[in-house]
Coordinates of C-alpha atoms in Angstrom, one line a residue:
X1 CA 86.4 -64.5 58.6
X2 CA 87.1 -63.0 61.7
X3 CA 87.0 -58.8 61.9
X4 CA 90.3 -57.4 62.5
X5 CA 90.8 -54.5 65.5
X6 CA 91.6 -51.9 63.1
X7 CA 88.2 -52.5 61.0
X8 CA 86.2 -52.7 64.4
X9 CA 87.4 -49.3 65.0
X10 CA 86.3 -48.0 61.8
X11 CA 83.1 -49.3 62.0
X12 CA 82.7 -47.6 65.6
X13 CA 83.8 -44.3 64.1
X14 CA 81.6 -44.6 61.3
X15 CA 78.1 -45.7 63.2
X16 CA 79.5 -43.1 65.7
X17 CA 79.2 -40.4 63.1
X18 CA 76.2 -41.5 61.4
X19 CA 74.7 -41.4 64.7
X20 CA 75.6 -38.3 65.2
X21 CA 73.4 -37.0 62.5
X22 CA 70.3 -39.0 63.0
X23 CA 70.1 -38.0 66.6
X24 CA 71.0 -34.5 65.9
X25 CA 68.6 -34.4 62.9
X26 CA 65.7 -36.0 64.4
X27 CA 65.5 -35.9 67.8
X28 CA 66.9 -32.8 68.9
X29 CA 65.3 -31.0 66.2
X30 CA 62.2 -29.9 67.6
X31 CA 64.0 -27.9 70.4
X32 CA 65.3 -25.8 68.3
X33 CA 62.8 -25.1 65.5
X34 CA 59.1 -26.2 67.5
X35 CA 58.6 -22.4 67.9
X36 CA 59.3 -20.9 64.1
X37 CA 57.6 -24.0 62.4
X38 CA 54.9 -22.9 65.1
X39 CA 54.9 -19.6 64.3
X40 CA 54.6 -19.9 60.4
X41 CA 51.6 -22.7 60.8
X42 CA 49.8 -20.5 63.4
X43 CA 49.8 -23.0 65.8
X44 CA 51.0 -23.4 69.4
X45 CA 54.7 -25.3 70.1
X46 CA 52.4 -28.0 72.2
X47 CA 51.0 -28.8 68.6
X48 CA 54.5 -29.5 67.3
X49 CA 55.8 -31.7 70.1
X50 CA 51.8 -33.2 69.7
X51 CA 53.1 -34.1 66.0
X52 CA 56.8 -35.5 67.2
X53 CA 55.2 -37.5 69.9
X54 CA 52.6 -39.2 67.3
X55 CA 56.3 -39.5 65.3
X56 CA 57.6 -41.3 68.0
X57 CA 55.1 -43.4 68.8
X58 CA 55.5 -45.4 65.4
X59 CA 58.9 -46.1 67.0
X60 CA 57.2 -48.4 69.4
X61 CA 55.4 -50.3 66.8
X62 CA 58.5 -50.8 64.3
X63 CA 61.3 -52.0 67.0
X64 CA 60.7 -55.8 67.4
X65 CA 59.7 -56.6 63.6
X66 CA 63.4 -54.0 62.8
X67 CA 65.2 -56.3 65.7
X68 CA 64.5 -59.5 64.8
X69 CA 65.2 -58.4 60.8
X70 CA 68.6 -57.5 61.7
X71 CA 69.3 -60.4 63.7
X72 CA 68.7 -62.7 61.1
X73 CA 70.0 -60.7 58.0
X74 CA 72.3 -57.7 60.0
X75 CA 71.9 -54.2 60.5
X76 CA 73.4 -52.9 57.3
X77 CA 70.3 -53.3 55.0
X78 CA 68.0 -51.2 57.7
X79 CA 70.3 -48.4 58.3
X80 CA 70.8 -47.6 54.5
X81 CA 66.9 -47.3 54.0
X82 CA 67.0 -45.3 57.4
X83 CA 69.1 -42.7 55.6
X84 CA 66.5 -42.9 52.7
X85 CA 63.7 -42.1 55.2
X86 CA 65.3 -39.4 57.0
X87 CA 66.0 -37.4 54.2
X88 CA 62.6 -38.3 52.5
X89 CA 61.2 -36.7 55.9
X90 CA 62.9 -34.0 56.2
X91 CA 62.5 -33.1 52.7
X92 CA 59.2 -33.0 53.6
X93 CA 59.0 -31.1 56.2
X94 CA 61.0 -28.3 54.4
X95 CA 58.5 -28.3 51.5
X96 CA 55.4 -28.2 53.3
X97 CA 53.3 -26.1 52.2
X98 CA 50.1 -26.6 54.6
X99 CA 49.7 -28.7 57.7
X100 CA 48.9 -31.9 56.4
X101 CA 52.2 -32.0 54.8
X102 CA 53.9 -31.1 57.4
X103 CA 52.4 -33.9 59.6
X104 CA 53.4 -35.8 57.3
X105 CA 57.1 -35.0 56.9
X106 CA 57.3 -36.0 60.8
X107 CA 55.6 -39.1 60.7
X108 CA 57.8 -40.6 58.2
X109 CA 60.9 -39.4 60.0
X110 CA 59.2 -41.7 63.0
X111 CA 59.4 -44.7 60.3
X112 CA 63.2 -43.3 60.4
X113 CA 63.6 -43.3 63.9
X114 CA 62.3 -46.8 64.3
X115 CA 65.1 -47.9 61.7
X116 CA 67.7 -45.6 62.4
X117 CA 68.5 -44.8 66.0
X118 CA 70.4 -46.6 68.7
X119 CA 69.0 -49.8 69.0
X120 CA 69.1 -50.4 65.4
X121 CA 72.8 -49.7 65.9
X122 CA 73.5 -51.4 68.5
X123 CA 71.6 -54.5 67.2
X124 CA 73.8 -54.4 63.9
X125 CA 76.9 -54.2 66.4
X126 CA 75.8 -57.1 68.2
X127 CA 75.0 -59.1 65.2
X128 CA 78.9 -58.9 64.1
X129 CA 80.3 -59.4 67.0
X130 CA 78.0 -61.2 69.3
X131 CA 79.3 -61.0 72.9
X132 CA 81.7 -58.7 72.0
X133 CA 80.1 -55.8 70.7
X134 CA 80.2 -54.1 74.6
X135 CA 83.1 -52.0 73.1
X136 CA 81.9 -50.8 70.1
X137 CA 78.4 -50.2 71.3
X138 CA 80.3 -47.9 74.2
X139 CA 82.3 -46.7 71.2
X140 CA 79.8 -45.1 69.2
X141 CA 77.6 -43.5 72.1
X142 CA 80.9 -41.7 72.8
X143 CA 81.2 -39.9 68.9
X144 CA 77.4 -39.4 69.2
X145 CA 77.1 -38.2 72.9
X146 CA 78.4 -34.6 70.5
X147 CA 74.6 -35.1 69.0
X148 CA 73.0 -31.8 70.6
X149 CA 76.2 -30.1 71.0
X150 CA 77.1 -30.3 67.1
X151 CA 73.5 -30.1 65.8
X152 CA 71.6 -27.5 68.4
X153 CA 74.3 -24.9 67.5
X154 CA 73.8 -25.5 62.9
X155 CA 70.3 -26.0 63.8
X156 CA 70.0 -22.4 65.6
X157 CA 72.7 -20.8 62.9
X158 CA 70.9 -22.0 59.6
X159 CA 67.7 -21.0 61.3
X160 CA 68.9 -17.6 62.0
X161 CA 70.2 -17.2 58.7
X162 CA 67.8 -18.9 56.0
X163 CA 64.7 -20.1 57.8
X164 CA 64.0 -23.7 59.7
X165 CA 62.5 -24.9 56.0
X166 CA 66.7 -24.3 54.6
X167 CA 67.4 -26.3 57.9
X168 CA 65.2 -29.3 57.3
X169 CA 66.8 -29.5 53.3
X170 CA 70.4 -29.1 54.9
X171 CA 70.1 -32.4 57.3
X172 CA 68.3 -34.2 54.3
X173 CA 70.9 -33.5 52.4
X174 CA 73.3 -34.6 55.6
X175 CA 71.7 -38.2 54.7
X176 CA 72.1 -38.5 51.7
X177 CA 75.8 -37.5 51.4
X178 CA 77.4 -38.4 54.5
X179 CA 75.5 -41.1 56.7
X180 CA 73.9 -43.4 53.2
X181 CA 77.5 -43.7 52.0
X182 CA 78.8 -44.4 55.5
X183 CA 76.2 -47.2 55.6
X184 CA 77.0 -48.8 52.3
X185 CA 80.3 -48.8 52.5
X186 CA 81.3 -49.0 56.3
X187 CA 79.2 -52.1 57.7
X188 CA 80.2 -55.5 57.2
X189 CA 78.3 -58.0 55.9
X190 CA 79.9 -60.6 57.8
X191 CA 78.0 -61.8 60.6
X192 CA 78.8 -63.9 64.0
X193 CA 78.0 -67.3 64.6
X194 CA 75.5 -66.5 66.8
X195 CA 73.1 -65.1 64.2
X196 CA 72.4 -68.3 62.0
X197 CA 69.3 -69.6 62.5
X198 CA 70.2 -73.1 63.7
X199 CA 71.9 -71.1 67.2
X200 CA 69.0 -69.0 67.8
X201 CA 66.7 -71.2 67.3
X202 CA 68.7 -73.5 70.1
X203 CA 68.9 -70.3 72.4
X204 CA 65.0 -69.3 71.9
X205 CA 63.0 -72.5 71.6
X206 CA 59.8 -72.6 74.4
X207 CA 61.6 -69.6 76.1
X208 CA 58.9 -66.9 77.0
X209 CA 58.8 -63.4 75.5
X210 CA 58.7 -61.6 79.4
X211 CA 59.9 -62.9 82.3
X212 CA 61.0 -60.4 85.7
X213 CA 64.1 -59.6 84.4
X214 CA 62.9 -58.1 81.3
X215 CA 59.7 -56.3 83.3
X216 CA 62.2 -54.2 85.3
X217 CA 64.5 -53.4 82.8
X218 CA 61.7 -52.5 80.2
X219 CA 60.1 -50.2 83.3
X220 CA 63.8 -48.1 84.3
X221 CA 64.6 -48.0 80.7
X222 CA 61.1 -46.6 80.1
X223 CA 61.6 -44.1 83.3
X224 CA 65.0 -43.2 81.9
X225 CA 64.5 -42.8 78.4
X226 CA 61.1 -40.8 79.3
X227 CA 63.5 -38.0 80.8
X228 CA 65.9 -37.6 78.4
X229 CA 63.4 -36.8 75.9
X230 CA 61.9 -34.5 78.0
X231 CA 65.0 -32.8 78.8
X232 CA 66.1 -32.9 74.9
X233 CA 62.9 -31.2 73.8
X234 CA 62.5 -28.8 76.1
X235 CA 65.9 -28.2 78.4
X236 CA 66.9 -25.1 77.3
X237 CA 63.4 -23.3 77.6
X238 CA 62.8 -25.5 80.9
X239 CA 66.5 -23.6 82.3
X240 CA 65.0 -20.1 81.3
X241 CA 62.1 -20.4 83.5
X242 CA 65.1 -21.8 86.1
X243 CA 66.0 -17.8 85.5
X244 CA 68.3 -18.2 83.1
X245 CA 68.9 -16.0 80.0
X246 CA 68.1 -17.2 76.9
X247 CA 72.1 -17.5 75.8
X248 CA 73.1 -19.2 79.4
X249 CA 70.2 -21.5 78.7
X250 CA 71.8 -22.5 75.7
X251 CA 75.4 -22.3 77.0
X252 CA 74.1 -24.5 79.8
X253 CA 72.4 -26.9 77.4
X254 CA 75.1 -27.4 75.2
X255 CA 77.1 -29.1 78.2
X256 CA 74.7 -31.7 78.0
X257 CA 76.7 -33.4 75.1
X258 CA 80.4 -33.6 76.4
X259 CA 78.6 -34.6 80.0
X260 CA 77.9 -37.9 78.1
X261 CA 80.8 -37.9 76.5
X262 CA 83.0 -37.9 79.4
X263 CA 81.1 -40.2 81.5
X264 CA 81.0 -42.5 78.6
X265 CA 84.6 -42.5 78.8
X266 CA 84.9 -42.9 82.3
X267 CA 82.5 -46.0 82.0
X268 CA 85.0 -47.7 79.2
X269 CA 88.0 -46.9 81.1
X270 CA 87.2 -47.5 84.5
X271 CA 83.7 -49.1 84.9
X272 CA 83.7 -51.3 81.9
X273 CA 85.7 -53.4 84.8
X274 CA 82.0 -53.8 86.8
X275 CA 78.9 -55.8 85.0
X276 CA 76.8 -53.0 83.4
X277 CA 74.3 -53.0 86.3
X278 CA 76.4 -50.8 88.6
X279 CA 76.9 -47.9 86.0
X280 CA 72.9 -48.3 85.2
X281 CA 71.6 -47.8 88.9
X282 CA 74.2 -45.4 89.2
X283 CA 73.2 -43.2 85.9
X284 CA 69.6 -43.4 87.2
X285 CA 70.0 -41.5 90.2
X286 CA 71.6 -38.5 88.9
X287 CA 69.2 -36.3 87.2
X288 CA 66.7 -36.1 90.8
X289 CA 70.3 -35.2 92.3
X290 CA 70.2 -32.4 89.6
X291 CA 66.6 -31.2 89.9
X292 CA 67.3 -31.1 93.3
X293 CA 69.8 -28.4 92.8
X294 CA 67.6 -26.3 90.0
X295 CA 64.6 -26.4 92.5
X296 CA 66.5 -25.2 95.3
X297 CA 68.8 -22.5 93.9
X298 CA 67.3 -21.9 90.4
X299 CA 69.2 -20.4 87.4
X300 CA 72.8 -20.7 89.3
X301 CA 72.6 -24.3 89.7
X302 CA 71.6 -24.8 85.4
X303 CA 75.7 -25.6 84.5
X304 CA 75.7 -28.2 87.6
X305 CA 72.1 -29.6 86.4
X306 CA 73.1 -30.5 83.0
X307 CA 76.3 -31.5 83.5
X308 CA 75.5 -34.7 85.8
X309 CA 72.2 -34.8 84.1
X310 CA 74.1 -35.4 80.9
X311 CA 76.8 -37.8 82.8
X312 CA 73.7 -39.8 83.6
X313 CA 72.3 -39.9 80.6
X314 CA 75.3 -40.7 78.5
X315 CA 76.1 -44.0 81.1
X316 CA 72.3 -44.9 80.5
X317 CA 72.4 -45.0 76.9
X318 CA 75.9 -47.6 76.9
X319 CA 73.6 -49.4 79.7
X320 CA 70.3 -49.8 77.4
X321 CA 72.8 -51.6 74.5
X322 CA 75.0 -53.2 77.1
X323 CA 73.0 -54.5 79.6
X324 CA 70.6 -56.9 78.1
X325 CA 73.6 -58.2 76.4
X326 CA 75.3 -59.0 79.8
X327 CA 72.2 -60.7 81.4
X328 CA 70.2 -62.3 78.1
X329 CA 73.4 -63.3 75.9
X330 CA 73.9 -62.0 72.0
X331 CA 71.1 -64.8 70.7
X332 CA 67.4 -62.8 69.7
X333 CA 69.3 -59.5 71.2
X334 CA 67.8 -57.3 68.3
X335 CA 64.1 -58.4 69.0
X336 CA 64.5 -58.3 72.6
X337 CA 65.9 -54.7 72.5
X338 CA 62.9 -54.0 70.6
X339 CA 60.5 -55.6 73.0
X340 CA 62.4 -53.5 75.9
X341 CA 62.5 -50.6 74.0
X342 CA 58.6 -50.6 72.8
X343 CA 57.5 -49.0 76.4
X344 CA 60.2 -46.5 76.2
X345 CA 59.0 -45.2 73.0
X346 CA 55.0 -45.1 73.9
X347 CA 56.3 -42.9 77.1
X348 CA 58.9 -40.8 74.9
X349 CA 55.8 -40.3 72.0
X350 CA 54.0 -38.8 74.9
X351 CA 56.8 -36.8 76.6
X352 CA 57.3 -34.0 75.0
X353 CA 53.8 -33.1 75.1
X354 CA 53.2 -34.2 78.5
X355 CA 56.3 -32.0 79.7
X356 CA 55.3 -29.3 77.6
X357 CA 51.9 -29.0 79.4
X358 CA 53.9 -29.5 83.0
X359 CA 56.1 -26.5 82.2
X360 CA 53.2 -24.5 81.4
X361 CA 51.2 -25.0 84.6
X362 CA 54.3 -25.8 86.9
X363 CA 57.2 -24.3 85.3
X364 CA 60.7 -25.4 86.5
X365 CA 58.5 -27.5 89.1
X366 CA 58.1 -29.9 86.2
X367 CA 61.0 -31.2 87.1
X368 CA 59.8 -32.8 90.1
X369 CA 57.8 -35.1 87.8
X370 CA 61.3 -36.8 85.7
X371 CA 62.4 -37.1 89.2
X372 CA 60.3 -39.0 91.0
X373 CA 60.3 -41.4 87.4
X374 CA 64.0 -41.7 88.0
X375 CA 63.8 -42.9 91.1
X376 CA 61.4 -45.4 90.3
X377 CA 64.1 -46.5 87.5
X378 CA 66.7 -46.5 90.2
X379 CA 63.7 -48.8 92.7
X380 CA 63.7 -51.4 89.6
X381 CA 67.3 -51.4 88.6
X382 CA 67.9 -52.1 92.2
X383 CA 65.9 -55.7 92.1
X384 CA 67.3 -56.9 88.7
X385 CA 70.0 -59.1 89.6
X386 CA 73.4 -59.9 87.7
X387 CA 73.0 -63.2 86.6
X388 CA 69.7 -65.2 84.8
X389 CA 69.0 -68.4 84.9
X390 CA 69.4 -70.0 81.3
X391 CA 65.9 -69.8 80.4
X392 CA 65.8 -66.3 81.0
X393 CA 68.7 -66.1 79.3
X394 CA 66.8 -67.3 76.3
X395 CA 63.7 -65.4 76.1
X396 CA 63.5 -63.0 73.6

């Protein structure tokens, strides 16, 4: 039975919110509380983003087996036992009361974050409505473009006030009562034609798993997603070595989230008209034009930086759910997000660490390093071309 306008925009809002928490819980956590779980372990905040990065890596591992799960059953089932994990996690990593634990705690919130994030989401979306999920997968990268901006702020304040083990038991508890009910009682069961196995298996048949098209995205998505984990684990210290203070840094970063979510907007009103392509090559390019700035005229130049660092960034993510929808078609689109996602994640469980070391022995200069990545993206985004040929179209 078809899905009536009004419900589509329920489920947006709904996966929107939900999003909102796992990214805020998960993925921005460690830029707030790496250096007082740090401190209390007697370890180094490299050590921490060490641990996240081994987190993330599982991510890699887990996205085609979660993709081609939800295209053949939906996205419904995985995001409930996301919620499950995340709190299980977090739990965790409240409790723990040595270092072993505490490992622990973050590696099963990487079982989460391979189940949980975007391209679970945007796979579920696609699995409803096939084709015409361009929408809705805009719609909810708008609601959870607020991620850093809702979270960094009750991340910092619960910290301040009861300790980053209260904060950890706060977003479990998140989970449990907000995103796990949202979950179960939000997301269709319903499912488009395109998922049952009869038209997949038409679409897919002798198709290859990697062809050029999928090479270059994979690599600018990579180069792209790299970045933004960088900048999400470590922006705020990176804009107080800029010259910043320690509040401006914040102030500064906290721009980062309604950067995304007005050039998401601008991308649904206005260049939802273009195929996906042009807002992709022209997200890519805009965090060298903001290093640029930073490297030349230092703290001043840290509200400019992550605002059109943040524009890009938010364009990027509608691009990574949208674009291999425009050039592959709706058929395998869960697996193959996975398969373009899987490089993305081995460079974003190595980021934070990586970057970590870069600011240490460079400083702000680090940022000379996401640039030149970006423009590589921008390099490969400029060869893929709009259309495939119907194999290609095919290969998952």
């Amino acid at each position: 039975m078809p899905i009536s306008h009004e419900r589509r925009t329920i489920v947006t809002i709904a996966l929107g919110t939900a999003q909102t928490l796992s990214w805020g819980s998960t993925y921005y956590l460690p830029a707030i509380l790496a250096v007082p779980m740090a401190r209390e372990f007697g370890i180094s905040t490299d050590w921490v983003y060490g641990i996240f990065s081994v987190a993330m890596l599982m991510t890699a591992f887990m996205g085609p087996a979660v993709g081609r799960r939800i295209d053949r059953f939906g996205g419904r089932g995985i995001l409930m036992v996301s919620s499950l994990v995340f709190a299980t996690g977090l739990g965790l990593l409240g409790w723990s009361p040595n270092l072993p634990v505490f490992i622990a705690g973050w590696l099963i919130i990487g079982l989460g974050m391979g189940m949980g994030l975007y391209e679970a989401a945007f796979a579920a979306l696609t699995a409803i409505y096939g084709t015409g999920a361009r929408n809705s997968i805009t719609g909810i990268t708008l609601l959870a473009g607020f991620a850093s901006t809702v979270c960094w702020p009750i991340s910092a304040f619960v910290d301040a006030e009861m300790g980053w083990r209260a904060t950890c038991y706060v977003w479990a508890v998140a989970h449990l009562v907000l995103a796990l009910p949202i979950y179960v009682l939000m997301i269709p069961k319903e499912l488009g034609e395109h998922t049952r196995p009869e038209a997949s298996a038409a679409a897919t048949d002798g198709a290859p798993l990697w062809n050029r098209q999928m090479i270059l995205l994979a690599f600018a998505f990579a180069a792209t997603w790299i970045t933004s984990t960088a900048m999400a684990a470590h922006l705020p210290r990176l804009l107080e070595d800029a010259g910043a203070t320690k509040t401006a840094a914040i102030a500064a970063a906290a721009l980062v989230g309604p950067a995304q979510v007005a050039a998401r907007v601008l991308e649904f009103s206005v260049l939802q008209r273009f195929h996906p392509l042009l807002s992709a090559r022209l997200a890519s390019i805009t965090h060298p034009i903001g290093a640029a700035a930073v490297l030349l005229f230092g703290a001043p130049a840290a509200y400019f930086f992550t605002i059109i660092h943040g524009s890009g960034n938010g364009v990027m993510t509608i691009a990574k759910g949208t674009l291999p929808l425009a050039i592959f078609g709706p058929y395998g689109y869960g697996r193959r997000q996975g398969l373009l996602a899987a490089p993305s994640r081995f460079g974003q469980a190595a980021s934070p660490f990586v970057f970590a070391v870069l600011i240490e022995h460079f400083g702000v200069g680090a940022l000379m390093f996401t640039s030149g990545l970006c423009v590589a993206g921008f390099i490969a985004m400029m060869l893929l071309r709009t259309e495939s040929s119907a194999l290609e179209r095919a290969s998952v």
